[in-house]
Amino acid sequence: MKRYVVCGLSNRGLASFVLPLIDAGDTVVGVVDPDRARVEAFNDSVLPGVRERLPWYAPGDFDRMVDELAPTTVIVTSPDHTHADYIVAALARDLDVISEKPMVTTAADARRVLEAERDSRGSVLVTHNMRYIPRHRQIKQLIQDGRLGRITHVALDYHVDLRHGGSYFQRWNRVRALSGGLSVHKGCHHLDLVSWWIDAAPEQVFAYGALNYYGPDSPHRPRDASGKPYTGAELREHDPYYQAQAGSGVFPEPGGRTGLYGLAYEYQYPADTYLYDDEIDVEDTYSALVRYEGGASLAYSLDFSSPWEGYRVVISGTHGLIESRHGRTPDGRPLPGSDTFTFSPLFGTPETIEVIVREGGHEGADPLLNNDLFGEPAPESLRQGLPADARQGALAVATGEAIWRSAMESRPIDIAELVGRS
Ligand SMILES: NC(=O)c1ccc[n+]([C@@H]2O[C@H](COP(=O)([O-])OP(=O)(O)OC[C@H]3O[C@@H](n4cnc5c(N)ncnc54)[C@H](O)[C@@H]3O)[C@@H](O)[C@H]2O)c1
């Protein structure tokens, strides 16, 4: 019987791990989180009548927690920069790890994890859940079946809408030391997806990046008639992002932040935060070129203040081409065309393919993902190579870091320079 501990009682940790595991009758045996009050509030308000209280441990007590609770698996769902130490500590105790994406925030930490895994009886799985979305698996299947031939090029434009994008700039995600920057924190999803689709590791990156929408120099920063920036309630009143989303819960109201079940956070932001704060040190716009082993390339763009959320992707091969546009508006309406994509053989008639929608969270990705994380991977998952290992987690982080480094240093960055060769 597996025994899970959760490091980081985050919104994500609650929604995707703790509650589904408890529902399934699996054993979560403890929580590691610096915010004792949050863990105790969870014990007091959510668990009564469901199960006994979860014991709380401070981050510095990880080894004592392992001695006392004897877990088999450590689930890492804390802020990104804290993942590496938990993963390495768990592997040192020969435990298995399930880590949220990004596996870590720097390529240097990715190397630490890969070395620790080499010396351990434990292993690491990374929750690259975008792979599991049914329409992404349909695309993978067409590629695996050889319908596109050898992949030559991918063009992926990814847009994060102003609600979701703005939320990153109010939280720990906006600080590079905590998130790795958004080319790592968010880009790792897309970079992993493309690598997995085309079954090729990234080799080299060239990129540009900038802060265009948020931060102190934002063109949307509200100012009074004399040009002085508003603060506090006046800022909220004049802030187009805040006004577009007031009452949605995305933007924290004065007096602190709460998450799922109204559980308060002590972590990092008890006070007000704004999209224009000096603390912001990450980019909100990227354009990158990535070359892969085998010769395919990717043209990738990512921005965090769009009128809609989703992507346009074109995957070209020697024998055909896939085109897909998928997305929704900030109020949740699907974009026209999101329920189909097209496959055009090089010589032949284009096919319109209906997107498969499955039951379950994240567009039907969660049931199979949870099966693979908490049980034995399903045969269909193994056939498509769905579970992401530490090396793949490391490559997604290194590619995201290479985007930032290339933008800063104005030169191509070799992935081997950052994580070595496999
Ligand atoms: N796969 C996905 O689609 C997806 C979606 C959302 C978030 N995530 C990932 O999930 C993780 C959690 O993100 P979130 O936004 O839900 O977090 P959050 O901001 O809701 O919560 C962070 C939690 O971690 C705790 N914490 C802070 N420092 C810690 C430490 N040193 N050790 C243990 N706990 C610590 C905080 O007290 C808080 O309870 C991140 O890695 C994030 O990238 C993944």
Short mmCIF file of C-alpha atoms and ligand atoms in Angstrom, two decimals:
data_model
loop_
_atom_site.label_atom_id
_atom_site.label_comp_id
_atom_site.label_asym_id
_atom_site.label_seq_id
_atom_site.Cartn_x
_atom_site.Cartn_y
_atom_site.Cartn_z
CA MET A 1 0.00 0.00 0.00
CA LYS A 2 1.40 3.37 -1.02
CA ARG A 3 1.74 6.08 1.62
CA TYR A 4 1.84 9.64 0.28
CA VAL A 5 3.11 12.83 1.86
CA VAL A 6 2.37 16.15 0.22
CA CYS A 7 4.97 18.93 0.25
CA GLY A 8 3.04 22.17 -0.24
CA LEU A 9 -0.70 22.31 0.57
CA SER A 10 -1.20 24.51 -2.49
CA ASN A 11 -4.41 24.98 -4.46
CA ARG A 12 -2.94 22.57 -6.99
CA GLY A 13 -1.88 20.09 -4.30
CA LEU A 14 -5.38 20.11 -2.83
CA ALA A 15 -7.35 19.89 -6.07
CA SER A 16 -5.20 17.42 -7.99
CA PHE A 17 -3.70 15.23 -5.29
CA VAL A 18 -4.93 15.42 -1.70
CA LEU A 19 -8.66 15.43 -2.40
CA PRO A 20 -8.64 12.89 -5.29
CA LEU A 21 -6.44 10.56 -3.23
CA ILE A 22 -8.70 10.84 -0.20
CA ASP A 23 -11.75 10.26 -2.42
CA ALA A 24 -10.13 7.16 -3.88
CA GLY A 25 -9.43 5.79 -0.38
CA ASP A 26 -5.66 6.06 -0.82
CA THR A 27 -3.46 7.04 2.05
CA VAL A 28 -2.20 10.57 2.39
CA VAL A 29 -0.26 10.43 5.65
CA GLY A 30 1.11 13.94 6.15
CA VAL A 31 1.76 17.46 4.90
CA VAL A 32 4.95 19.53 4.80
CA ASP A 33 4.28 23.28 4.52
CA PRO A 34 5.70 26.32 6.33
CA ASP A 35 2.15 27.63 6.80
CA ARG A 36 0.95 25.66 9.81
CA ALA A 37 -2.19 27.78 10.16
CA ARG A 38 -3.25 26.87 6.61
CA VAL A 39 -2.77 23.15 7.23
CA GLU A 40 -4.65 23.32 10.53
CA ALA A 41 -7.48 25.32 8.88
CA PHE A 42 -7.70 22.55 6.26
CA ASN A 43 -7.83 19.98 9.06
CA ASP A 44 -10.53 21.97 10.85
CA SER A 45 -12.74 22.91 7.92
CA VAL A 46 -12.42 20.27 5.20
CA LEU A 47 -11.44 16.97 6.81
CA PRO A 48 -13.97 16.50 9.64
CA GLY A 49 -16.25 13.59 8.74
CA VAL A 50 -13.93 12.62 5.86
CA ARG A 51 -10.80 11.34 7.59
CA GLU A 52 -8.54 12.00 10.57
CA ARG A 53 -6.35 15.11 10.72
CA LEU A 54 -3.21 15.24 8.63
CA PRO A 55 -0.04 15.74 10.66
CA TRP A 56 1.84 18.96 9.81
CA TYR A 57 5.60 19.24 9.38
CA ALA A 58 7.78 22.30 8.73
CA PRO A 59 10.06 22.17 5.64
CA GLY A 60 13.14 21.74 7.86
CA ASP A 61 11.61 18.58 9.39
CA PHE A 62 11.47 16.58 6.15
CA ASP A 63 13.77 13.81 7.42
CA ARG A 64 11.95 13.55 10.76
CA MET A 65 8.70 13.34 8.79
CA VAL A 66 10.11 10.42 6.75
CA ASP A 67 11.28 8.66 9.95
CA GLU A 68 7.90 9.08 11.64
CA LEU A 69 5.50 8.51 8.74
CA ALA A 70 7.44 6.07 6.53
CA PRO A 71 5.96 7.35 3.24
CA THR A 72 6.55 5.50 -0.03
CA THR A 73 5.95 8.51 -2.28
CA VAL A 74 6.54 12.23 -1.91
CA ILE A 75 4.18 14.51 -3.84
CA VAL A 76 5.78 17.90 -4.50
CA THR A 77 3.20 20.67 -5.00
CA SER A 78 4.93 23.63 -3.36
CA PRO A 79 6.13 26.81 -5.15
CA ASP A 80 8.44 25.84 -7.99
CA HIS A 81 11.77 26.94 -6.47
CA THR A 82 11.24 24.59 -3.51
CA HIS A 83 10.78 21.44 -5.64
CA ALA A 84 14.46 20.60 -6.11
CA ASP A 85 15.32 20.23 -2.42
CA TYR A 86 12.29 18.01 -1.75
CA ILE A 87 12.98 15.82 -4.78
CA VAL A 88 16.65 15.39 -3.90
CA ALA A 89 15.85 14.73 -0.21
CA ALA A 90 13.21 12.13 -1.13
CA LEU A 91 15.52 10.37 -3.59
CA ALA A 92 18.25 10.31 -0.92
CA ARG A 93 15.81 8.28 1.19
CA ASP A 94 15.04 5.98 -1.81
CA LEU A 95 11.48 7.28 -2.08
CA ASP A 96 9.48 7.79 -5.26
CA VAL A 97 8.53 11.33 -6.22
CA ILE A 98 5.61 12.84 -8.09
CA SER A 99 6.52 16.45 -8.86
CA GLU A 100 4.32 19.17 -10.24
CA LYS A 101 5.66 20.93 -13.31
CA PRO A 102 8.08 22.58 -13.66
CA MET A 103 10.16 19.82 -12.08
CA VAL A 104 12.56 22.54 -10.85
CA THR A 105 13.24 26.19 -11.75
CA THR A 106 16.81 26.03 -13.08
CA ALA A 107 18.84 23.73 -15.28
CA ALA A 108 21.41 23.52 -12.45
CA ASP A 109 18.72 22.09 -10.16
CA ALA A 110 17.61 19.76 -12.94
CA ARG A 111 21.14 18.33 -13.01
CA ARG A 112 21.02 17.84 -9.23
CA VAL A 113 17.79 15.87 -9.59
CA LEU A 114 19.14 13.71 -12.41
CA GLU A 115 22.26 12.90 -10.37
CA ALA A 116 20.22 12.10 -7.25
CA GLU A 117 17.93 9.82 -9.23
CA ARG A 118 20.92 7.92 -10.65
CA ASP A 119 22.01 7.07 -7.08
CA SER A 120 18.54 6.24 -5.75
CA ARG A 121 16.14 3.30 -5.77
CA GLY A 122 13.38 5.91 -6.07
CA SER A 123 12.33 7.61 -9.29
CA VAL A 124 10.64 10.82 -10.38
CA LEU A 125 7.45 11.37 -12.36
CA VAL A 126 6.60 14.90 -13.52
CA THR A 127 2.96 15.91 -13.99
CA HIS A 128 3.17 17.20 -17.55
CA ASN A 129 -0.59 16.98 -17.77
CA MET A 130 -0.98 18.73 -21.14
CA ARG A 131 0.16 15.47 -22.74
CA TYR A 132 -2.92 13.79 -21.31
CA ILE A 133 -5.54 16.11 -22.85
CA PRO A 134 -7.48 13.89 -25.29
CA ARG A 135 -7.05 16.20 -28.33
CA HIS A 136 -3.29 16.25 -27.74
CA ARG A 137 -3.31 12.46 -27.66
CA GLN A 138 -5.26 12.42 -30.95
CA ILE A 139 -2.50 14.53 -32.53
CA LYS A 140 0.19 12.29 -31.02
CA GLN A 141 -1.55 9.25 -32.46
CA LEU A 142 -1.58 10.68 -36.00
CA ILE A 143 2.15 11.40 -35.69
CA GLN A 144 2.87 7.97 -34.16
CA ASP A 145 0.91 6.32 -36.97
CA GLY A 146 3.25 7.98 -39.45
CA ARG A 147 0.52 10.04 -41.13
CA LEU A 148 2.71 13.17 -41.18
CA GLY A 149 5.93 11.39 -42.12
CA ARG A 150 9.06 12.84 -40.50
CA ILE A 151 8.23 16.04 -38.60
CA THR A 152 9.99 19.05 -40.06
CA HIS A 153 8.50 22.06 -38.28
CA VAL A 154 6.05 23.14 -35.57
CA ALA A 155 4.59 26.63 -35.16
CA LEU A 156 2.95 27.18 -31.77
CA ASP A 157 1.47 30.54 -30.70
CA TYR A 158 0.23 30.31 -27.15
CA HIS A 159 -1.83 33.09 -25.56
CA VAL A 160 -2.68 33.38 -21.88
CA ASP A 161 -5.70 35.61 -21.36
CA LEU A 162 -5.63 38.83 -19.35
CA ARG A 163 -7.42 37.19 -16.38
CA HIS A 164 -5.18 34.15 -16.11
CA GLY A 165 -2.08 36.04 -17.27
CA GLY A 166 -2.72 38.85 -14.80
CA SER A 167 -2.99 36.34 -11.96
CA TYR A 168 0.65 35.30 -12.48
CA PHE A 169 1.72 38.89 -11.96
CA GLN A 170 0.02 39.11 -8.57
CA ARG A 171 1.70 36.05 -7.07
CA TRP A 172 5.04 34.31 -6.48
CA ASN A 173 5.11 33.35 -10.18
CA ARG A 174 6.22 36.92 -11.03
CA VAL A 175 9.59 36.54 -9.28
CA ARG A 176 12.25 34.66 -11.25
CA ALA A 177 13.91 33.27 -8.13
CA LEU A 178 10.61 31.59 -7.19
CA SER A 179 9.24 30.46 -10.57
CA GLY A 180 12.23 30.38 -12.93
CA GLY A 181 10.43 33.04 -14.97
CA LEU A 182 7.36 32.30 -17.09
CA SER A 183 9.29 30.67 -19.94
CA VAL A 184 10.03 27.97 -17.34
CA HIS A 185 6.93 28.11 -15.13
CA LYS A 186 4.39 28.18 -17.98
CA GLY A 187 6.50 27.54 -21.08
CA CYS A 188 7.59 24.13 -19.73
CA HIS A 189 4.04 22.85 -20.45
CA HIS A 190 4.25 23.78 -24.13
CA LEU A 191 7.90 22.88 -24.63
CA ASP A 192 7.28 19.47 -23.12
CA LEU A 193 4.17 19.00 -25.26
CA VAL A 194 6.03 19.70 -28.51
CA SER A 195 8.98 17.45 -27.56
CA TRP A 196 6.54 14.68 -26.69
CA TRP A 197 4.46 15.13 -29.86
CA ILE A 198 7.46 14.93 -32.15
CA ASP A 199 9.44 12.51 -29.93
CA ALA A 200 12.63 14.57 -30.10
CA ALA A 201 14.84 16.27 -27.54
CA PRO A 202 15.61 20.00 -27.90
CA GLU A 203 19.17 20.91 -28.91
CA GLN A 204 19.42 24.66 -29.37
CA VAL A 205 17.34 27.78 -28.65
CA PHE A 206 17.34 31.37 -29.86
CA ALA A 207 14.79 33.77 -28.36
CA TYR A 208 13.57 37.24 -27.57
CA GLY A 209 11.60 38.22 -24.46
CA ALA A 210 10.27 41.39 -22.85
CA LEU A 211 7.94 42.80 -20.21
CA ASN A 212 5.32 44.57 -22.32
CA TYR A 213 2.05 44.54 -20.35
CA TYR A 214 2.82 44.46 -16.62
CA GLY A 215 5.36 45.98 -14.23
CA PRO A 216 6.14 49.60 -13.36
CA ASP A 217 6.37 50.70 -17.04
CA SER A 218 3.11 49.08 -18.13
CA PRO A 219 1.17 51.12 -20.72
CA HIS A 220 -1.96 50.20 -18.70
CA ARG A 221 -0.69 51.51 -15.35
CA PRO A 222 -3.30 54.01 -14.14
CA ARG A 223 -2.04 57.52 -13.39
CA ASP A 224 -3.64 60.74 -12.22
CA ALA A 225 -3.78 63.94 -14.31
CA SER A 226 -0.24 64.87 -13.22
CA GLY A 227 1.10 61.48 -14.38
CA LYS A 228 1.57 60.11 -10.87
CA PRO A 229 0.64 56.40 -10.57
CA TYR A 230 -2.42 55.68 -8.46
CA THR A 231 -2.08 53.39 -5.46
CA GLY A 232 -4.43 51.32 -3.28
CA ALA A 233 -8.18 51.68 -3.80
CA GLU A 234 -7.72 54.40 -6.43
CA LEU A 235 -5.45 52.12 -8.42
CA ARG A 236 -8.01 49.32 -8.29
CA GLU A 237 -10.73 51.70 -9.39
CA HIS A 238 -8.77 52.80 -12.49
CA ASP A 239 -7.02 49.50 -13.27
CA PRO A 240 -8.41 48.02 -16.53
CA TYR A 241 -7.26 44.50 -15.58
CA TYR A 242 -8.83 44.73 -12.14
CA GLN A 243 -12.03 46.24 -13.50
CA ALA A 244 -12.30 43.53 -16.15
CA GLN A 245 -12.14 40.86 -13.46
CA ALA A 246 -13.42 42.49 -10.24
CA GLY A 247 -15.20 39.93 -8.09
CA SER A 248 -13.75 36.98 -9.99
CA GLY A 249 -11.42 36.08 -7.11
CA VAL A 250 -8.44 36.26 -9.46
CA PHE A 251 -7.26 39.60 -8.12
CA PRO A 252 -6.71 39.66 -4.37
CA GLU A 253 -8.87 42.06 -2.40
CA PRO A 254 -7.21 44.14 0.33
CA GLY A 255 -6.47 42.09 3.43
CA GLY A 256 -4.81 39.02 2.01
CA ARG A 257 -5.28 36.09 -0.31
CA THR A 258 -7.37 32.99 0.01
CA GLY A 259 -7.50 29.90 -2.14
CA LEU A 260 -9.74 26.85 -2.46
CA TYR A 261 -12.24 26.43 0.42
CA GLY A 262 -11.43 30.01 1.42
CA LEU A 263 -8.22 28.76 3.04
CA ALA A 264 -5.95 31.73 3.73
CA TYR A 265 -2.27 31.83 2.78
CA GLU A 266 0.43 33.22 5.01
CA TYR A 267 2.93 32.43 2.30
CA GLN A 268 4.55 35.47 0.80
CA TYR A 269 1.61 37.79 0.10
CA PRO A 270 -0.39 38.76 3.16
CA ALA A 271 -0.52 42.34 1.77
CA ASP A 272 -1.95 43.81 -1.44
CA THR A 273 -0.12 43.17 -4.67
CA TYR A 274 -0.54 44.95 -7.98
CA LEU A 275 0.32 44.25 -11.57
CA TYR A 276 2.65 47.26 -11.61
CA ASP A 277 4.86 46.40 -8.63
CA ASP A 278 8.63 46.90 -8.77
CA GLU A 279 9.14 43.31 -7.59
CA ILE A 280 8.16 41.91 -11.02
CA ASP A 281 11.34 40.69 -12.71
CA VAL A 282 10.04 38.24 -15.35
CA GLU A 283 9.00 38.69 -18.98
CA ASP A 284 5.40 38.54 -20.22
CA THR A 285 6.14 38.02 -23.94
CA TYR A 286 8.45 35.55 -25.70
CA SER A 287 9.33 34.56 -29.26
CA ALA A 288 11.66 31.58 -29.63
CA LEU A 289 13.12 29.19 -32.16
CA VAL A 290 14.06 25.70 -30.99
CA ARG A 291 15.98 23.08 -32.98
CA TYR A 292 15.48 19.41 -32.12
CA GLU A 293 17.55 16.26 -32.53
CA GLY A 294 16.68 14.85 -35.94
CA GLY A 295 16.36 18.31 -37.51
CA ALA A 296 12.81 19.47 -36.72
CA SER A 297 12.37 23.04 -35.49
CA LEU A 298 9.79 24.97 -33.48
CA ALA A 299 8.70 28.60 -33.80
CA TYR A 300 7.10 29.36 -30.44
CA SER A 301 5.48 32.46 -29.01
CA LEU A 302 3.92 33.00 -25.61
CA ASP A 303 2.21 36.03 -24.11
CA PHE A 304 0.35 36.69 -20.88
CA SER A 305 -2.18 39.42 -21.69
CA SER A 306 -4.39 38.26 -24.51
CA PRO A 307 -8.12 38.76 -25.19
CA TRP A 308 -8.41 34.96 -25.43
CA GLU A 309 -6.61 31.94 -24.00
CA GLY A 310 -5.35 29.03 -26.06
CA TYR A 311 -3.22 28.36 -29.10
CA ARG A 312 -2.78 28.04 -32.81
CA VAL A 313 -0.54 25.18 -33.81
CA VAL A 314 0.66 23.93 -37.17
CA ILE A 315 2.68 20.70 -37.25
CA SER A 316 4.33 20.00 -40.61
CA GLY A 317 5.85 16.73 -41.75
CA THR A 318 7.28 15.34 -44.96
CA HIS A 319 3.88 13.73 -45.72
CA GLY A 320 1.25 16.00 -44.20
CA LEU A 321 0.21 18.75 -41.86
CA ILE A 322 -1.97 19.24 -38.78
CA GLU A 323 -3.59 22.59 -37.97
CA SER A 324 -5.45 23.32 -34.76
CA ARG A 325 -6.82 26.41 -33.09
CA HIS A 326 -8.12 25.89 -29.62
CA GLY A 327 -9.15 28.36 -26.98
CA ARG A 328 -11.69 30.26 -24.95
CA THR A 329 -12.50 33.82 -23.98
CA PRO A 330 -11.84 35.00 -20.40
CA ASP A 331 -15.49 34.35 -19.54
CA GLY A 332 -15.15 30.73 -20.68
CA ARG A 333 -16.78 30.73 -24.15
CA PRO A 334 -15.00 28.40 -26.60
CA LEU A 335 -13.43 29.98 -29.67
CA PRO A 336 -15.02 28.96 -32.97
CA GLY A 337 -13.23 25.94 -34.40
CA SER A 338 -12.01 24.59 -31.04
CA ASP A 339 -13.98 21.38 -31.42
CA THR A 340 -12.17 20.19 -34.57
CA PHE A 341 -8.70 20.21 -36.13
CA THR A 342 -7.54 19.41 -39.61
CA PHE A 343 -5.14 16.87 -41.02
CA SER A 344 -4.02 17.54 -44.60
CA PRO A 345 -2.02 14.82 -46.33
CA LEU A 346 0.56 16.30 -48.70
CA PHE A 347 -1.10 14.58 -51.67
CA GLY A 348 -4.78 14.08 -50.88
CA THR A 349 -7.89 15.55 -49.37
CA PRO A 350 -7.84 17.36 -46.00
CA GLU A 351 -9.78 15.68 -43.16
CA THR A 352 -11.62 17.56 -40.43
CA ILE A 353 -11.22 15.61 -37.21
CA GLU A 354 -13.66 15.96 -34.30
CA VAL A 355 -11.93 16.60 -30.99
CA ILE A 356 -12.62 13.84 -28.48
CA VAL A 357 -13.95 15.10 -25.16
CA ARG A 358 -13.68 12.76 -22.19
CA GLU A 359 -15.24 12.90 -18.72
CA GLY A 360 -13.09 14.40 -15.98
CA GLY A 361 -11.11 17.51 -15.10
CA HIS A 362 -8.75 19.39 -17.41
CA GLU A 363 -10.68 18.47 -20.55
CA GLY A 364 -10.68 14.80 -19.61
CA ALA A 365 -6.94 14.57 -18.87
CA ASP A 366 -7.18 13.91 -15.13
CA PRO A 367 -8.58 10.36 -14.87
CA LEU A 368 -5.82 8.78 -16.98
CA LEU A 369 -3.14 11.00 -15.44
CA ASN A 370 -4.23 10.02 -11.93
CA ASN A 371 -4.30 6.37 -12.92
CA ASP A 372 -0.72 6.61 -14.21
CA LEU A 373 0.54 8.58 -11.22
CA PHE A 374 -1.12 6.54 -8.50
CA GLY A 375 -1.32 3.08 -10.06
CA GLU A 376 0.41 1.25 -12.91
CA PRO A 377 0.49 3.23 -16.18
CA ALA A 378 -2.26 2.06 -18.54
CA PRO A 379 -1.19 0.20 -21.73
CA GLU A 380 -2.46 3.13 -23.85
CA SER A 381 -0.29 5.49 -21.76
CA LEU A 382 2.80 3.37 -22.30
CA ARG A 383 2.07 3.12 -26.02
CA GLN A 384 2.01 6.92 -26.26
CA GLY A 385 4.83 7.45 -23.75
CA LEU A 386 2.55 9.62 -21.61
CA PRO A 387 4.24 9.52 -18.18
CA ALA A 388 7.01 12.15 -18.08
CA ASP A 389 10.27 11.15 -16.41
CA ALA A 390 12.96 13.29 -14.75
CA ARG A 391 15.02 13.67 -17.94
CA GLN A 392 11.99 14.97 -19.83
CA GLY A 393 11.14 17.26 -16.90
CA ALA A 394 14.74 18.53 -16.98
CA LEU A 395 14.65 19.21 -20.73
CA ALA A 396 11.45 21.25 -20.45
CA VAL A 397 13.04 23.38 -17.70
CA ALA A 398 16.32 23.75 -19.58
CA THR A 399 14.52 24.86 -22.76
CA GLY A 400 12.56 27.45 -20.78
CA GLU A 401 15.75 28.68 -19.16
CA ALA A 402 17.48 28.74 -22.55
CA ILE A 403 14.71 31.03 -23.86
CA TRP A 404 15.37 33.50 -21.06
CA ARG A 405 19.15 33.24 -21.33
CA SER A 406 19.08 33.65 -25.09
CA ALA A 407 16.85 36.72 -24.78
CA MET A 408 19.18 38.25 -22.18
CA GLU A 409 22.48 37.31 -23.84
CA SER A 410 21.34 37.70 -27.46
CA ARG A 411 22.90 34.40 -28.58
CA PRO A 412 21.79 30.84 -29.31
CA ILE A 413 21.94 28.56 -26.26
CA ASP A 414 22.77 24.85 -26.51
CA ILE A 415 20.65 22.72 -24.21
CA ALA A 416 23.69 20.51 -23.51
CA GLU A 417 25.39 23.64 -22.13
CA LEU A 418 22.68 23.73 -19.46
CA VAL A 419 21.89 20.10 -18.60
CA GLY A 420 24.64 18.07 -20.27
CA ARG A 421 23.99 15.20 -22.66
CA SER A 422 21.78 12.26 -21.68
N1 LIG B 1 0.08 21.17 -13.86
C1 LIG B 1 -0.63 22.29 -13.81
O1 LIG B 1 -1.43 22.56 -14.71
C2 LIG B 1 -0.45 23.22 -12.65
C3 LIG B 1 -1.44 24.20 -12.39
C4 LIG B 1 -1.24 25.05 -11.28
C5 LIG B 1 -0.10 24.94 -10.50
N2 LIG B 1 0.83 23.99 -10.81
C6 LIG B 1 2.04 23.84 -9.97
O2 LIG B 1 1.62 23.43 -8.68
C7 LIG B 1 2.50 23.97 -7.69
C8 LIG B 1 1.70 24.77 -6.68
O3 LIG B 1 1.18 25.94 -7.31
P1 LIG B 1 -0.07 26.75 -6.71
O4 LIG B 1 -0.23 27.97 -7.51
O5 LIG B 1 -1.22 25.83 -6.58
O6 LIG B 1 0.51 27.15 -5.27
P2 LIG B 1 -0.19 28.05 -4.15
O7 LIG B 1 0.36 29.42 -4.25
O8 LIG B 1 -1.66 27.82 -4.17
O9 LIG B 1 0.33 27.39 -2.77
C9 LIG B 1 1.66 27.31 -2.38
C10 LIG B 1 1.67 26.45 -1.11
O10 LIG B 1 3.01 26.02 -0.87
C11 LIG B 1 3.35 26.36 0.48
N3 LIG B 1 4.78 26.55 0.57
C12 LIG B 1 5.53 27.68 0.46
N4 LIG B 1 6.84 27.40 0.64
C13 LIG B 1 6.92 26.06 0.87
C14 LIG B 1 7.99 25.18 1.15
N5 LIG B 1 9.26 25.59 1.23
N6 LIG B 1 7.70 23.87 1.35
C15 LIG B 1 6.42 23.41 1.28
N7 LIG B 1 5.37 24.20 1.03
C16 LIG B 1 5.61 25.51 0.81
C17 LIG B 1 2.52 27.60 0.77
O11 LIG B 1 2.39 27.79 2.18
C18 LIG B 1 1.20 27.23 0.12
O12 LIG B 1 0.43 26.39 0.94
C19 LIG B 1 3.53 24.79 -8.45
O13 LIG B 1 4.67 24.00 -8.71
C20 LIG B 1 2.83 25.12 -9.76
O14 LIG B 1 3.74 25.36 -10.81
C21 LIG B 1 0.66 23.13 -11.84
#
